Amino acid sequence: MAVKPGYCYHIAEVEDLLDKDCGSCHMGASCSHCTHDADCRGVTKCCPSKCGYTCQEPVLGEDAVVVGALEWHSQGLSPLDRADFCYLPSVCGNCKALFRRFFFNASSQQCEEFIYGGCGGNRNNFETKGECFQACSHVSN
């Protein structure tokens, strides 16, 4: 089975994803149960949670910031995978830092600024406008 790029939330962070009864989801967790990444749609990964395994947005480490075609190739991503996350909305995340970041707005076909809290969020999150355009400028609405 192919493993999708990115990392699952640390298990302590997962506890914030689901309510105690495992019925309500937060932070983009889909609550669909899975056994492998292939069971999850789009860029979501099969990650551990309090209630088993669910499909969740992956987290990219500092060394996994997407900056261009070489990184995409080394992570085994196809153009379709890139397009999938370029359609995701901006997400500030669940921490309280104030980082200036950019996301690709598929409606306006522009990279737009937003404030990122420093953790969580999704892969449509770039440190520079140039990185954003390099990763998502091929997307059409």
PDB file of N, CA and C in Angstrom, residues 23-123:
ATOM      1  N   GLY A  23     -18.226  11.159  18.422  1.00  0.00           N
ATOM      2  CA  GLY A  23     -19.249  11.436  17.426  1.00  0.00           C
ATOM      3  C   GLY A  23     -19.035  12.712  16.651  1.00  0.00           C
ATOM      4  N   SER A  24     -18.427  13.716  17.242  1.00  0.00           N
ATOM      5  CA  SER A  24     -18.263  15.001  16.572  1.00  0.00           C
ATOM      6  C   SER A  24     -16.809  15.211  16.191  1.00  0.00           C
ATOM      7  N   CYS A  25     -16.597  15.809  15.040  1.00  0.00           N
ATOM      8  CA  CYS A  25     -15.233  16.013  14.556  1.00  0.00           C
ATOM      9  C   CYS A  25     -14.864  17.487  14.586  1.00  0.00           C
ATOM     10  N   HIS A  26     -13.558  17.735  14.711  1.00  0.00           N
ATOM     11  CA  HIS A  26     -13.024  19.090  14.727  1.00  0.00           C
ATOM     12  C   HIS A  26     -11.760  19.138  13.892  1.00  0.00           C
ATOM     13  N   MET A  27     -11.270  20.309  13.602  1.00  0.00           N
ATOM     14  CA  MET A  27      -9.989  20.513  12.924  1.00  0.00           C
ATOM     15  C   MET A  27      -9.879  19.762  11.604  1.00  0.00           C
ATOM     16  N   GLY A  28     -10.956  19.569  10.880  1.00  0.00           N
ATOM     17  CA  GLY A  28     -10.876  18.936   9.579  1.00  0.00           C
ATOM     18  C   GLY A  28     -10.846  17.423   9.601  1.00  0.00           C
ATOM     19  N   ALA A  29     -10.930  16.781  10.762  1.00  0.00           N
ATOM     20  CA  ALA A  29     -10.952  15.318  10.787  1.00  0.00           C
ATOM     21  C   ALA A  29     -12.273  14.845  10.195  1.00  0.00           C
ATOM     22  N   SER A  30     -12.227  13.875   9.330  1.00  0.00           N
ATOM     23  CA  SER A  30     -13.431  13.450   8.628  1.00  0.00           C
ATOM     24  C   SER A  30     -14.249  12.432   9.405  1.00  0.00           C
ATOM     25  N   CYS A  31     -13.679  11.796  10.420  1.00  0.00           N
ATOM     26  CA  CYS A  31     -14.352  10.772  11.213  1.00  0.00           C
ATOM     27  C   CYS A  31     -14.704   9.537  10.400  1.00  0.00           C
ATOM     28  N   SER A  32     -14.188   9.401   9.189  1.00  0.00           N
ATOM     29  CA  SER A  32     -14.400   8.170   8.442  1.00  0.00           C
ATOM     30  C   SER A  32     -13.301   7.201   8.847  1.00  0.00           C
ATOM     31  N   HIS A  33     -13.678   6.004   9.210  1.00  0.00           N
ATOM     32  CA  HIS A  33     -12.710   5.020   9.683  1.00  0.00           C
ATOM     33  C   HIS A  33     -11.947   4.430   8.510  1.00  0.00           C
ATOM     34  N   CYS A  34     -10.682   4.070   8.739  1.00  0.00           N
ATOM     35  CA  CYS A  34      -9.807   3.598   7.675  1.00  0.00           C
ATOM     36  C   CYS A  34      -8.804   2.608   8.245  1.00  0.00           C
ATOM     37  N   THR A  35      -8.126   1.905   7.341  1.00  0.00           N
ATOM     38  CA  THR A  35      -7.041   1.017   7.749  1.00  0.00           C
ATOM     39  C   THR A  35      -5.737   1.380   7.050  1.00  0.00           C
ATOM     40  N   HIS A  36      -5.810   2.060   5.895  1.00  0.00           N
ATOM     41  CA  HIS A  36      -4.636   2.464   5.118  1.00  0.00           C
ATOM     42  C   HIS A  36      -4.898   3.841   4.522  1.00  0.00           C
ATOM     43  N   ASP A  37      -3.842   4.565   4.145  1.00  0.00           N
ATOM     44  CA  ASP A  37      -3.991   5.867   3.486  1.00  0.00           C
ATOM     45  C   ASP A  37      -4.864   5.766   2.239  1.00  0.00           C
ATOM     46  N   ALA A  38      -4.795   4.636   1.540  1.00  0.00           N
ATOM     47  CA  ALA A  38      -5.574   4.458   0.307  1.00  0.00           C
ATOM     48  C   ALA A  38      -7.080   4.507   0.569  1.00  0.00           C
ATOM     49  N   ASP A  39      -7.501   4.272   1.804  1.00  0.00           N
ATOM     50  CA  ASP A  39      -8.919   4.338   2.158  1.00  0.00           C
ATOM     51  C   ASP A  39      -9.420   5.776   2.261  1.00  0.00           C
ATOM     52  N   CYS A  40      -8.506   6.732   2.276  1.00  0.00           N
ATOM     53  CA  CYS A  40      -8.857   8.143   2.488  1.00  0.00           C
ATOM     54  C   CYS A  40      -8.861   8.900   1.166  1.00  0.00           C
ATOM     55  N   ARG A  41      -9.789   9.841   1.035  1.00  0.00           N
ATOM     56  CA  ARG A  41      -9.924  10.631  -0.187  1.00  0.00           C
ATOM     57  C   ARG A  41      -8.910  11.757  -0.237  1.00  0.00           C
ATOM     58  N   GLY A  42      -8.557  12.151  -1.465  1.00  0.00           N
ATOM     59  CA  GLY A  42      -7.680  13.299  -1.674  1.00  0.00           C
ATOM     60  C   GLY A  42      -6.350  13.142  -0.967  1.00  0.00           C
ATOM     61  N   VAL A  43      -5.939  14.195  -0.267  1.00  0.00           N
ATOM     62  CA  VAL A  43      -4.630  14.211   0.393  1.00  0.00           C
ATOM     63  C   VAL A  43      -4.684  13.728   1.842  1.00  0.00           C
ATOM     64  N   THR A  44      -5.890  13.374   2.334  1.00  0.00           N
ATOM     65  CA  THR A  44      -5.991  12.961   3.731  1.00  0.00           C
ATOM     66  C   THR A  44      -5.297  11.619   3.962  1.00  0.00           C
ATOM     67  N   LYS A  45      -4.810  11.447   5.194  1.00  0.00           N
ATOM     68  CA  LYS A  45      -4.085  10.234   5.596  1.00  0.00           C
ATOM     69  C   LYS A  45      -4.886   9.470   6.647  1.00  0.00           C
ATOM     70  N   CYS A  46      -4.622   8.179   6.745  1.00  0.00           N
ATOM     71  CA  CYS A  46      -5.227   7.343   7.774  1.00  0.00           C
ATOM     72  C   CYS A  46      -4.372   7.475   9.038  1.00  0.00           C
ATOM     73  N   CYS A  47      -4.918   8.120  10.066  1.00  0.00           N
ATOM     74  CA  CYS A  47      -4.147   8.451  11.263  1.00  0.00           C
ATOM     75  C   CYS A  47      -4.839   7.926  12.521  1.00  0.00           C
ATOM     76  N   PRO A  48      -4.055   7.636  13.572  1.00  0.00           N
ATOM     77  CA  PRO A  48      -4.654   7.153  14.821  1.00  0.00           C
ATOM     78  C   PRO A  48      -5.451   8.251  15.515  1.00  0.00           C
ATOM     79  N   SER A  49      -6.526   7.839  16.164  1.00  0.00           N
ATOM     80  CA  SER A  49      -7.322   8.773  16.959  1.00  0.00           C
ATOM     81  C   SER A  49      -7.783   8.034  18.209  1.00  0.00           C
ATOM     82  N   LYS A  50      -8.491   8.724  19.079  1.00  0.00           N
ATOM     83  CA  LYS A  50      -8.995   8.095  20.296  1.00  0.00           C
ATOM     84  C   LYS A  50      -9.948   6.956  19.973  1.00  0.00           C
ATOM     85  N   CYS A  51     -10.558   7.014  18.812  1.00  0.00           N
ATOM     86  CA  CYS A  51     -11.606   6.049  18.466  1.00  0.00           C
ATOM     87  C   CYS A  51     -11.190   5.133  17.328  1.00  0.00           C
ATOM     88  N   GLY A  52      -9.928   4.845  17.202  1.00  0.00           N
ATOM     89  CA  GLY A  52      -9.456   4.008  16.106  1.00  0.00           C
ATOM     90  C   GLY A  52      -8.682   4.848  15.110  1.00  0.00           C
ATOM     91  N   TYR A  53      -8.794   4.539  13.839  1.00  0.00           N
ATOM     92  CA  TYR A  53      -8.106   5.287  12.785  1.00  0.00           C
ATOM     93  C   TYR A  53      -9.123   6.041  11.956  1.00  0.00           C
ATOM     94  N   THR A  54      -8.823   7.315  11.659  1.00  0.00           N
ATOM     95  CA  THR A  54      -9.703   8.149  10.850  1.00  0.00           C
ATOM     96  C   THR A  54      -8.892   8.887   9.792  1.00  0.00           C
ATOM     97  N   CYS A  55      -9.570   9.343   8.733  1.00  0.00           N
ATOM     98  CA  CYS A  55      -8.926  10.115   7.669  1.00  0.00           C
ATOM     99  C   CYS A  55      -8.777  11.558   8.131  1.00  0.00           C
ATOM    100  N   GLN A  56      -7.544  12.085   8.089  1.00  0.00           N
ATOM    101  CA  GLN A  56      -7.259  13.430   8.589  1.00  0.00           C
ATOM    102  C   GLN A  56      -6.305  14.151   7.656  1.00  0.00           C
ATOM    103  N   GLU A  57      -6.350  15.478   7.687  1.00  0.00           N
ATOM    104  CA  GLU A  57      -5.379  16.296   6.954  1.00  0.00           C
ATOM    105  C   GLU A  57      -3.991  16.018   7.512  1.00  0.00           C
ATOM    106  N   PRO A  58      -3.010  15.787   6.652  1.00  0.00           N
ATOM    107  CA  PRO A  58      -1.652  15.560   7.157  1.00  0.00           C
ATOM    108  C   PRO A  58      -1.002  16.849   7.635  1.00  0.00           C
ATOM    109  N   VAL A  59      -0.001  16.699   8.466  1.00  0.00           N
ATOM    110  CA  VAL A  59       0.810  17.815   8.945  1.00  0.00           C
ATOM    111  C   VAL A  59       2.161  17.702   8.267  1.00  0.00           C
ATOM    112  N   LEU A  60       2.674  18.822   7.795  1.00  0.00           N
ATOM    113  CA  LEU A  60       4.006  18.819   7.198  1.00  0.00           C
ATOM    114  C   LEU A  60       4.992  19.342   8.215  1.00  0.00           C
ATOM    115  N   GLY A  61       6.128  18.679   8.384  1.00  0.00           N
ATOM    116  CA  GLY A  61       7.173  19.152   9.279  1.00  0.00           C
ATOM    117  C   GLY A  61       7.906  20.317   8.659  1.00  0.00           C
ATOM    118  N   GLU A  62       8.732  20.997   9.446  1.00  0.00           N
ATOM    119  CA  GLU A  62       9.489  22.149   8.944  1.00  0.00           C
ATOM    120  C   GLU A  62      10.334  21.781   7.736  1.00  0.00           C
ATOM    121  N   ASP A  63      10.827  20.545   7.684  1.00  0.00           N
ATOM    122  CA  ASP A  63      11.645  20.137   6.550  1.00  0.00           C
ATOM    123  C   ASP A  63      10.804  19.656   5.383  1.00  0.00           C
ATOM    124  N   ALA A  64       9.486  19.679   5.526  1.00  0.00           N
ATOM    125  CA  ALA A  64       8.609  19.213   4.462  1.00  0.00           C
ATOM    126  C   ALA A  64       7.811  20.348   3.843  1.00  0.00           C
ATOM    127  N   VAL A  65       8.229  21.590   4.047  1.00  0.00           N
ATOM    128  CA  VAL A  65       7.539  22.722   3.433  1.00  0.00           C
ATOM    129  C   VAL A  65       7.643  22.583   1.923  1.00  0.00           C
ATOM    130  N   VAL A  66       6.523  22.725   1.260  1.00  0.00           N
ATOM    131  CA  VAL A  66       6.492  22.522  -0.178  1.00  0.00           C
ATOM    132  C   VAL A  66       7.037  23.754  -0.886  1.00  0.00           C
ATOM    133  N   VAL A  67       8.100  23.569  -1.653  1.00  0.00           N
ATOM    134  CA  VAL A  67       8.685  24.718  -2.339  1.00  0.00           C
ATOM    135  C   VAL A  67       8.887  24.500  -3.823  1.00  0.00           C
ATOM    136  N   GLY A  68       8.569  23.370  -4.370  1.00  0.00           N
ATOM    137  CA  GLY A  68       8.728  23.222  -5.806  1.00  0.00           C
ATOM    138  C   GLY A  68       8.711  21.800  -6.299  1.00  0.00           C
ATOM    139  N   ALA A  69       8.959  21.663  -7.596  1.00  0.00           N
ATOM    140  CA  ALA A  69       8.823  20.387  -8.280  1.00  0.00           C
ATOM    141  C   ALA A  69       9.746  19.306  -7.727  1.00  0.00           C
ATOM    142  N   LEU A  70      10.964  19.646  -7.342  1.00  0.00           N
ATOM    143  CA  LEU A  70      11.874  18.622  -6.824  1.00  0.00           C
ATOM    144  C   LEU A  70      11.331  18.019  -5.540  1.00  0.00           C
ATOM    145  N   GLU A  71      10.812  18.865  -4.649  1.00  0.00           N
ATOM    146  CA  GLU A  71      10.247  18.358  -3.408  1.00  0.00           C
ATOM    147  C   GLU A  71       9.020  17.492  -3.702  1.00  0.00           C
ATOM    148  N   TRP A  72       8.199  17.911  -4.670  1.00  0.00           N
ATOM    149  CA  TRP A  72       7.014  17.130  -5.027  1.00  0.00           C
ATOM    150  C   TRP A  72       7.421  15.763  -5.518  1.00  0.00           C
ATOM    151  N   HIS A  73       8.423  15.743  -6.398  1.00  0.00           N
ATOM    152  CA  HIS A  73       8.868  14.474  -6.953  1.00  0.00           C
ATOM    153  C   HIS A  73       9.434  13.581  -5.847  1.00  0.00           C
ATOM    154  N   SER A  74      10.220  14.159  -4.950  1.00  0.00           N
ATOM    155  CA  SER A  74      10.831  13.359  -3.889  1.00  0.00           C
ATOM    156  C   SER A  74       9.787  12.830  -2.913  1.00  0.00           C
ATOM    157  N   GLN A  75       8.653  13.509  -2.810  1.00  0.00           N
ATOM    158  CA  GLN A  75       7.584  13.038  -1.926  1.00  0.00           C
ATOM    159  C   GLN A  75       6.627  12.101  -2.660  1.00  0.00           C
ATOM    160  N   GLY A  76       6.846  11.903  -3.971  1.00  0.00           N
ATOM    161  CA  GLY A  76       5.999  11.002  -4.739  1.00  0.00           C
ATOM    162  C   GLY A  76       4.630  11.564  -5.048  1.00  0.00           C
ATOM    163  N   LEU A  77       4.501  12.883  -5.084  1.00  0.00           N
ATOM    164  CA  LEU A  77       3.210  13.496  -5.374  1.00  0.00           C
ATOM    165  C   LEU A  77       3.041  13.720  -6.868  1.00  0.00           C
ATOM    166  N   SER A  78       1.854  13.476  -7.361  1.00  0.00           N
ATOM    167  CA  SER A  78       1.539  13.754  -8.756  1.00  0.00           C
ATOM    168  C   SER A  78       0.896  15.132  -8.848  1.00  0.00           C
ATOM    169  N   PRO A  79       0.757  15.693 -10.061  1.00  0.00           N
ATOM    170  CA  PRO A  79       0.060  16.980 -10.203  1.00  0.00           C
ATOM    171  C   PRO A  79      -1.353  16.943  -9.636  1.00  0.00           C
ATOM    172  N   LEU A  80      -2.029  15.803  -9.718  1.00  0.00           N
ATOM    173  CA  LEU A  80      -3.375  15.703  -9.165  1.00  0.00           C
ATOM    174  C   LEU A  80      -3.356  15.908  -7.657  1.00  0.00           C
ATOM    175  N   ASP A  81      -2.376  15.325  -6.976  1.00  0.00           N
ATOM    176  CA  ASP A  81      -2.258  15.528  -5.531  1.00  0.00           C
ATOM    177  C   ASP A  81      -2.049  17.001  -5.215  1.00  0.00           C
ATOM    178  N   ARG A  82      -1.225  17.664  -6.032  1.00  0.00           N
ATOM    179  CA  ARG A  82      -0.978  19.089  -5.809  1.00  0.00           C
ATOM    180  C   ARG A  82      -2.275  19.860  -5.956  1.00  0.00           C
ATOM    181  N   ALA A  83      -3.025  19.564  -7.007  1.00  0.00           N
ATOM    182  CA  ALA A  83      -4.277  20.273  -7.256  1.00  0.00           C
ATOM    183  C   ALA A  83      -5.254  20.058  -6.110  1.00  0.00           C
ATOM    184  N   ASP A  84      -5.294  18.853  -5.551  1.00  0.00           N
ATOM    185  CA  ASP A  84      -6.217  18.569  -4.456  1.00  0.00           C
ATOM    186  C   ASP A  84      -6.050  19.557  -3.316  1.00  0.00           C
ATOM    187  N   PHE A  85      -4.835  19.760  -2.836  1.00  0.00           N
ATOM    188  CA  PHE A  85      -4.700  20.634  -1.675  1.00  0.00           C
ATOM    189  C   PHE A  85      -4.715  22.102  -2.050  1.00  0.00           C
ATOM    190  N   CYS A  86      -4.482  22.450  -3.307  1.00  0.00           N
ATOM    191  CA  CYS A  86      -4.575  23.851  -3.720  1.00  0.00           C
ATOM    192  C   CYS A  86      -6.012  24.355  -3.650  1.00  0.00           C
ATOM    193  N   TYR A  87      -6.980  23.444  -3.608  1.00  0.00           N
ATOM    194  CA  TYR A  87      -8.386  23.824  -3.487  1.00  0.00           C
ATOM    195  C   TYR A  87      -8.829  23.947  -2.030  1.00  0.00           C
ATOM    196  N   LEU A  88      -7.983  23.565  -1.089  1.00  0.00           N
ATOM    197  CA  LEU A  88      -8.350  23.664   0.324  1.00  0.00           C
ATOM    198  C   LEU A  88      -8.416  25.127   0.761  1.00  0.00           C
ATOM    199  N   PRO A  89      -9.276  25.458   1.712  1.00  0.00           N
ATOM    200  CA  PRO A  89      -9.354  26.838   2.211  1.00  0.00           C
ATOM    201  C   PRO A  89      -8.164  27.162   3.113  1.00  0.00           C
ATOM    202  N   SER A  90      -7.966  28.441   3.379  1.00  0.00           N
ATOM    203  CA  SER A  90      -6.938  28.811   4.359  1.00  0.00           C
ATOM    204  C   SER A  90      -7.446  28.391   5.738  1.00  0.00           C
ATOM    205  N   VAL A  91      -6.546  27.866   6.556  1.00  0.00           N
ATOM    206  CA  VAL A  91      -6.904  27.448   7.915  1.00  0.00           C
ATOM    207  C   VAL A  91      -5.851  28.014   8.853  1.00  0.00           C
ATOM    208  N   CYS A  92      -6.290  28.814   9.829  1.00  0.00           N
ATOM    209  CA  CYS A  92      -5.338  29.462  10.729  1.00  0.00           C
ATOM    210  C   CYS A  92      -4.679  28.482  11.688  1.00  0.00           C
ATOM    211  N   GLY A  93      -5.279  27.309  11.910  1.00  0.00           N
ATOM    212  CA  GLY A  93      -4.705  26.332  12.831  1.00  0.00           C
ATOM    213  C   GLY A  93      -5.198  26.563  14.246  1.00  0.00           C
ATOM    214  N   ASN A  94      -4.715  25.744  15.171  1.00  0.00           N
ATOM    215  CA  ASN A  94      -5.248  25.800  16.532  1.00  0.00           C
ATOM    216  C   ASN A  94      -4.263  26.347  17.558  1.00  0.00           C
ATOM    217  N   CYS A  95      -3.167  26.935  17.118  1.00  0.00           N
ATOM    218  CA  CYS A  95      -2.238  27.590  18.045  1.00  0.00           C
ATOM    219  C   CYS A  95      -2.405  29.106  17.937  1.00  0.00           C
ATOM    220  N   LYS A  96      -1.739  29.849  18.798  1.00  0.00           N
ATOM    221  CA  LYS A  96      -2.008  31.283  18.893  1.00  0.00           C
ATOM    222  C   LYS A  96      -0.889  32.184  18.385  1.00  0.00           C
ATOM    223  N   ALA A  97       0.052  31.626  17.614  1.00  0.00           N
ATOM    224  CA  ALA A  97       1.105  32.465  17.029  1.00  0.00           C
ATOM    225  C   ALA A  97       0.505  33.313  15.908  1.00  0.00           C
ATOM    226  N   LEU A  98       1.252  34.272  15.429  1.00  0.00           N
ATOM    227  CA  LEU A  98       0.785  35.146  14.346  1.00  0.00           C
ATOM    228  C   LEU A  98       1.816  35.154  13.221  1.00  0.00           C
ATOM    229  N   PHE A  99       1.768  34.124  12.365  1.00  0.00           N
ATOM    230  CA  PHE A  99       2.687  34.037  11.237  1.00  0.00           C
ATOM    231  C   PHE A  99       1.985  34.486   9.965  1.00  0.00           C
ATOM    232  N   ARG A 100       2.647  35.345   9.208  1.00  0.00           N
ATOM    233  CA  ARG A 100       2.109  35.765   7.914  1.00  0.00           C
ATOM    234  C   ARG A 100       2.385  34.642   6.916  1.00  0.00           C
ATOM    235  N   ARG A 101       1.342  34.090   6.318  1.00  0.00           N
ATOM    236  CA  ARG A 101       1.464  33.009   5.343  1.00  0.00           C
ATOM    237  C   ARG A 101       0.596  33.320   4.128  1.00  0.00           C
ATOM    238  N   PHE A 102       0.725  32.478   3.120  1.00  0.00           N
ATOM    239  CA  PHE A 102      -0.046  32.621   1.892  1.00  0.00           C
ATOM    240  C   PHE A 102      -0.741  31.307   1.571  1.00  0.00           C
ATOM    241  N   PHE A 103      -1.946  31.415   0.991  1.00  0.00           N
ATOM    242  CA  PHE A 103      -2.674  30.238   0.521  1.00  0.00           C
ATOM    243  C   PHE A 103      -3.161  30.526  -0.887  1.00  0.00           C
ATOM    244  N   PHE A 104      -3.398  29.473  -1.668  1.00  0.00           N
ATOM    245  CA  PHE A 104      -3.911  29.647  -3.017  1.00  0.00           C
ATOM    246  C   PHE A 104      -5.425  29.661  -2.960  1.00  0.00           C
ATOM    247  N   ASN A 105      -6.033  30.766  -3.424  1.00  0.00           N
ATOM    248  CA  ASN A 105      -7.480  30.892  -3.496  1.00  0.00           C
ATOM    249  C   ASN A 105      -7.890  30.456  -4.899  1.00  0.00           C
ATOM    250  N   ALA A 106      -8.460  29.261  -5.021  1.00  0.00           N
ATOM    251  CA  ALA A 106      -8.809  28.717  -6.338  1.00  0.00           C
ATOM    252  C   ALA A 106      -9.875  29.557  -7.034  1.00  0.00           C
ATOM    253  N   SER A 107     -10.726  30.240  -6.283  1.00  0.00           N
ATOM    254  CA  SER A 107     -11.763  31.080  -6.892  1.00  0.00           C
ATOM    255  C   SER A 107     -11.170  32.290  -7.590  1.00  0.00           C
ATOM    256  N   SER A 108     -10.245  32.969  -6.921  1.00  0.00           N
ATOM    257  CA  SER A 108      -9.645  34.173  -7.505  1.00  0.00           C
ATOM    258  C   SER A 108      -8.395  33.857  -8.323  1.00  0.00           C
ATOM    259  N   GLN A 109      -7.902  32.606  -8.237  1.00  0.00           N
ATOM    260  CA  GLN A 109      -6.673  32.184  -8.922  1.00  0.00           C
ATOM    261  C   GLN A 109      -5.468  33.003  -8.460  1.00  0.00           C
ATOM    262  N   GLN A 110      -5.486  33.415  -7.188  1.00  0.00           N
ATOM    263  CA  GLN A 110      -4.411  34.231  -6.623  1.00  0.00           C
ATOM    264  C   GLN A 110      -3.911  33.618  -5.318  1.00  0.00           C
ATOM    265  N   CYS A 111      -2.676  33.914  -4.990  1.00  0.00           N
ATOM    266  CA  CYS A 111      -2.145  33.561  -3.680  1.00  0.00           C
ATOM    267  C   CYS A 111      -2.436  34.737  -2.757  1.00  0.00           C
ATOM    268  N   GLU A 112      -3.123  34.471  -1.671  1.00  0.00           N
ATOM    269  CA  GLU A 112      -3.559  35.524  -0.766  1.00  0.00           C
ATOM    270  C   GLU A 112      -2.975  35.309   0.627  1.00  0.00           C
ATOM    271  N   GLU A 113      -2.805  36.402   1.324  1.00  0.00           N
ATOM    272  CA  GLU A 113      -2.214  36.369   2.659  1.00  0.00           C
ATOM    273  C   GLU A 113      -3.249  35.958   3.699  1.00  0.00           C
ATOM    274  N   PHE A 114      -2.794  35.237   4.724  1.00  0.00           N
ATOM    275  CA  PHE A 114      -3.618  34.950   5.896  1.00  0.00           C
ATOM    276  C   PHE A 114      -2.693  34.802   7.099  1.00  0.00           C
ATOM    277  N   ILE A 115      -3.258  34.789   8.289  1.00  0.00           N
ATOM    278  CA  ILE A 115      -2.477  34.635   9.516  1.00  0.00           C
ATOM    279  C   ILE A 115      -2.579  33.184   9.973  1.00  0.00           C
ATOM    280  N   TYR A 116      -1.417  32.554  10.167  1.00  0.00           N
ATOM    281  CA  TYR A 116      -1.325  31.153  10.586  1.00  0.00           C
ATOM    282  C   TYR A 116      -0.894  31.104  12.051  1.00  0.00           C
ATOM    283  N   GLY A 117      -1.579  30.288  12.831  1.00  0.00           N
ATOM    284  CA  GLY A 117      -1.312  30.195  14.264  1.00  0.00           C
ATOM    285  C   GLY A 117      -0.096  29.372  14.653  1.00  0.00           C
ATOM    286  N   GLY A 118       0.488  28.630  13.709  1.00  0.00           N
ATOM    287  CA  GLY A 118       1.714  27.893  14.001  1.00  0.00           C
ATOM    288  C   GLY A 118       1.598  26.387  14.093  1.00  0.00           C
ATOM    289  N   CYS A 119       0.381  25.843  14.169  1.00  0.00           N
ATOM    290  CA  CYS A 119       0.223  24.383  14.170  1.00  0.00           C
ATOM    291  C   CYS A 119      -1.155  24.033  13.630  1.00  0.00           C
ATOM    292  N   GLY A 120      -1.288  22.781  13.194  1.00  0.00           N
ATOM    293  CA  GLY A 120      -2.543  22.364  12.581  1.00  0.00           C
ATOM    294  C   GLY A 120      -2.672  22.962  11.194  1.00  0.00           C
ATOM    295  N   GLY A 121      -3.870  23.210  10.766  1.00  0.00           N
ATOM    296  CA  GLY A 121      -4.087  23.761   9.436  1.00  0.00           C
ATOM    297  C   GLY A 121      -4.042  22.692   8.368  1.00  0.00           C
ATOM    298  N   ASN A 122      -3.728  23.096   7.132  1.00  0.00           N
ATOM    299  CA  ASN A 122      -3.639  22.135   6.039  1.00  0.00           C
ATOM    300  C   ASN A 122      -2.460  22.481   5.131  1.00  0.00           C
ATOM    301  N   ARG A 123      -2.325  21.766   4.035  1.00  0.00           N
ATOM    302  CA  ARG A 123      -1.157  21.921   3.168  1.00  0.00           C
ATOM    303  C   ARG A 123      -1.233  23.139   2.253  1.00  0.00           C
TER     304      ARG A 123
END
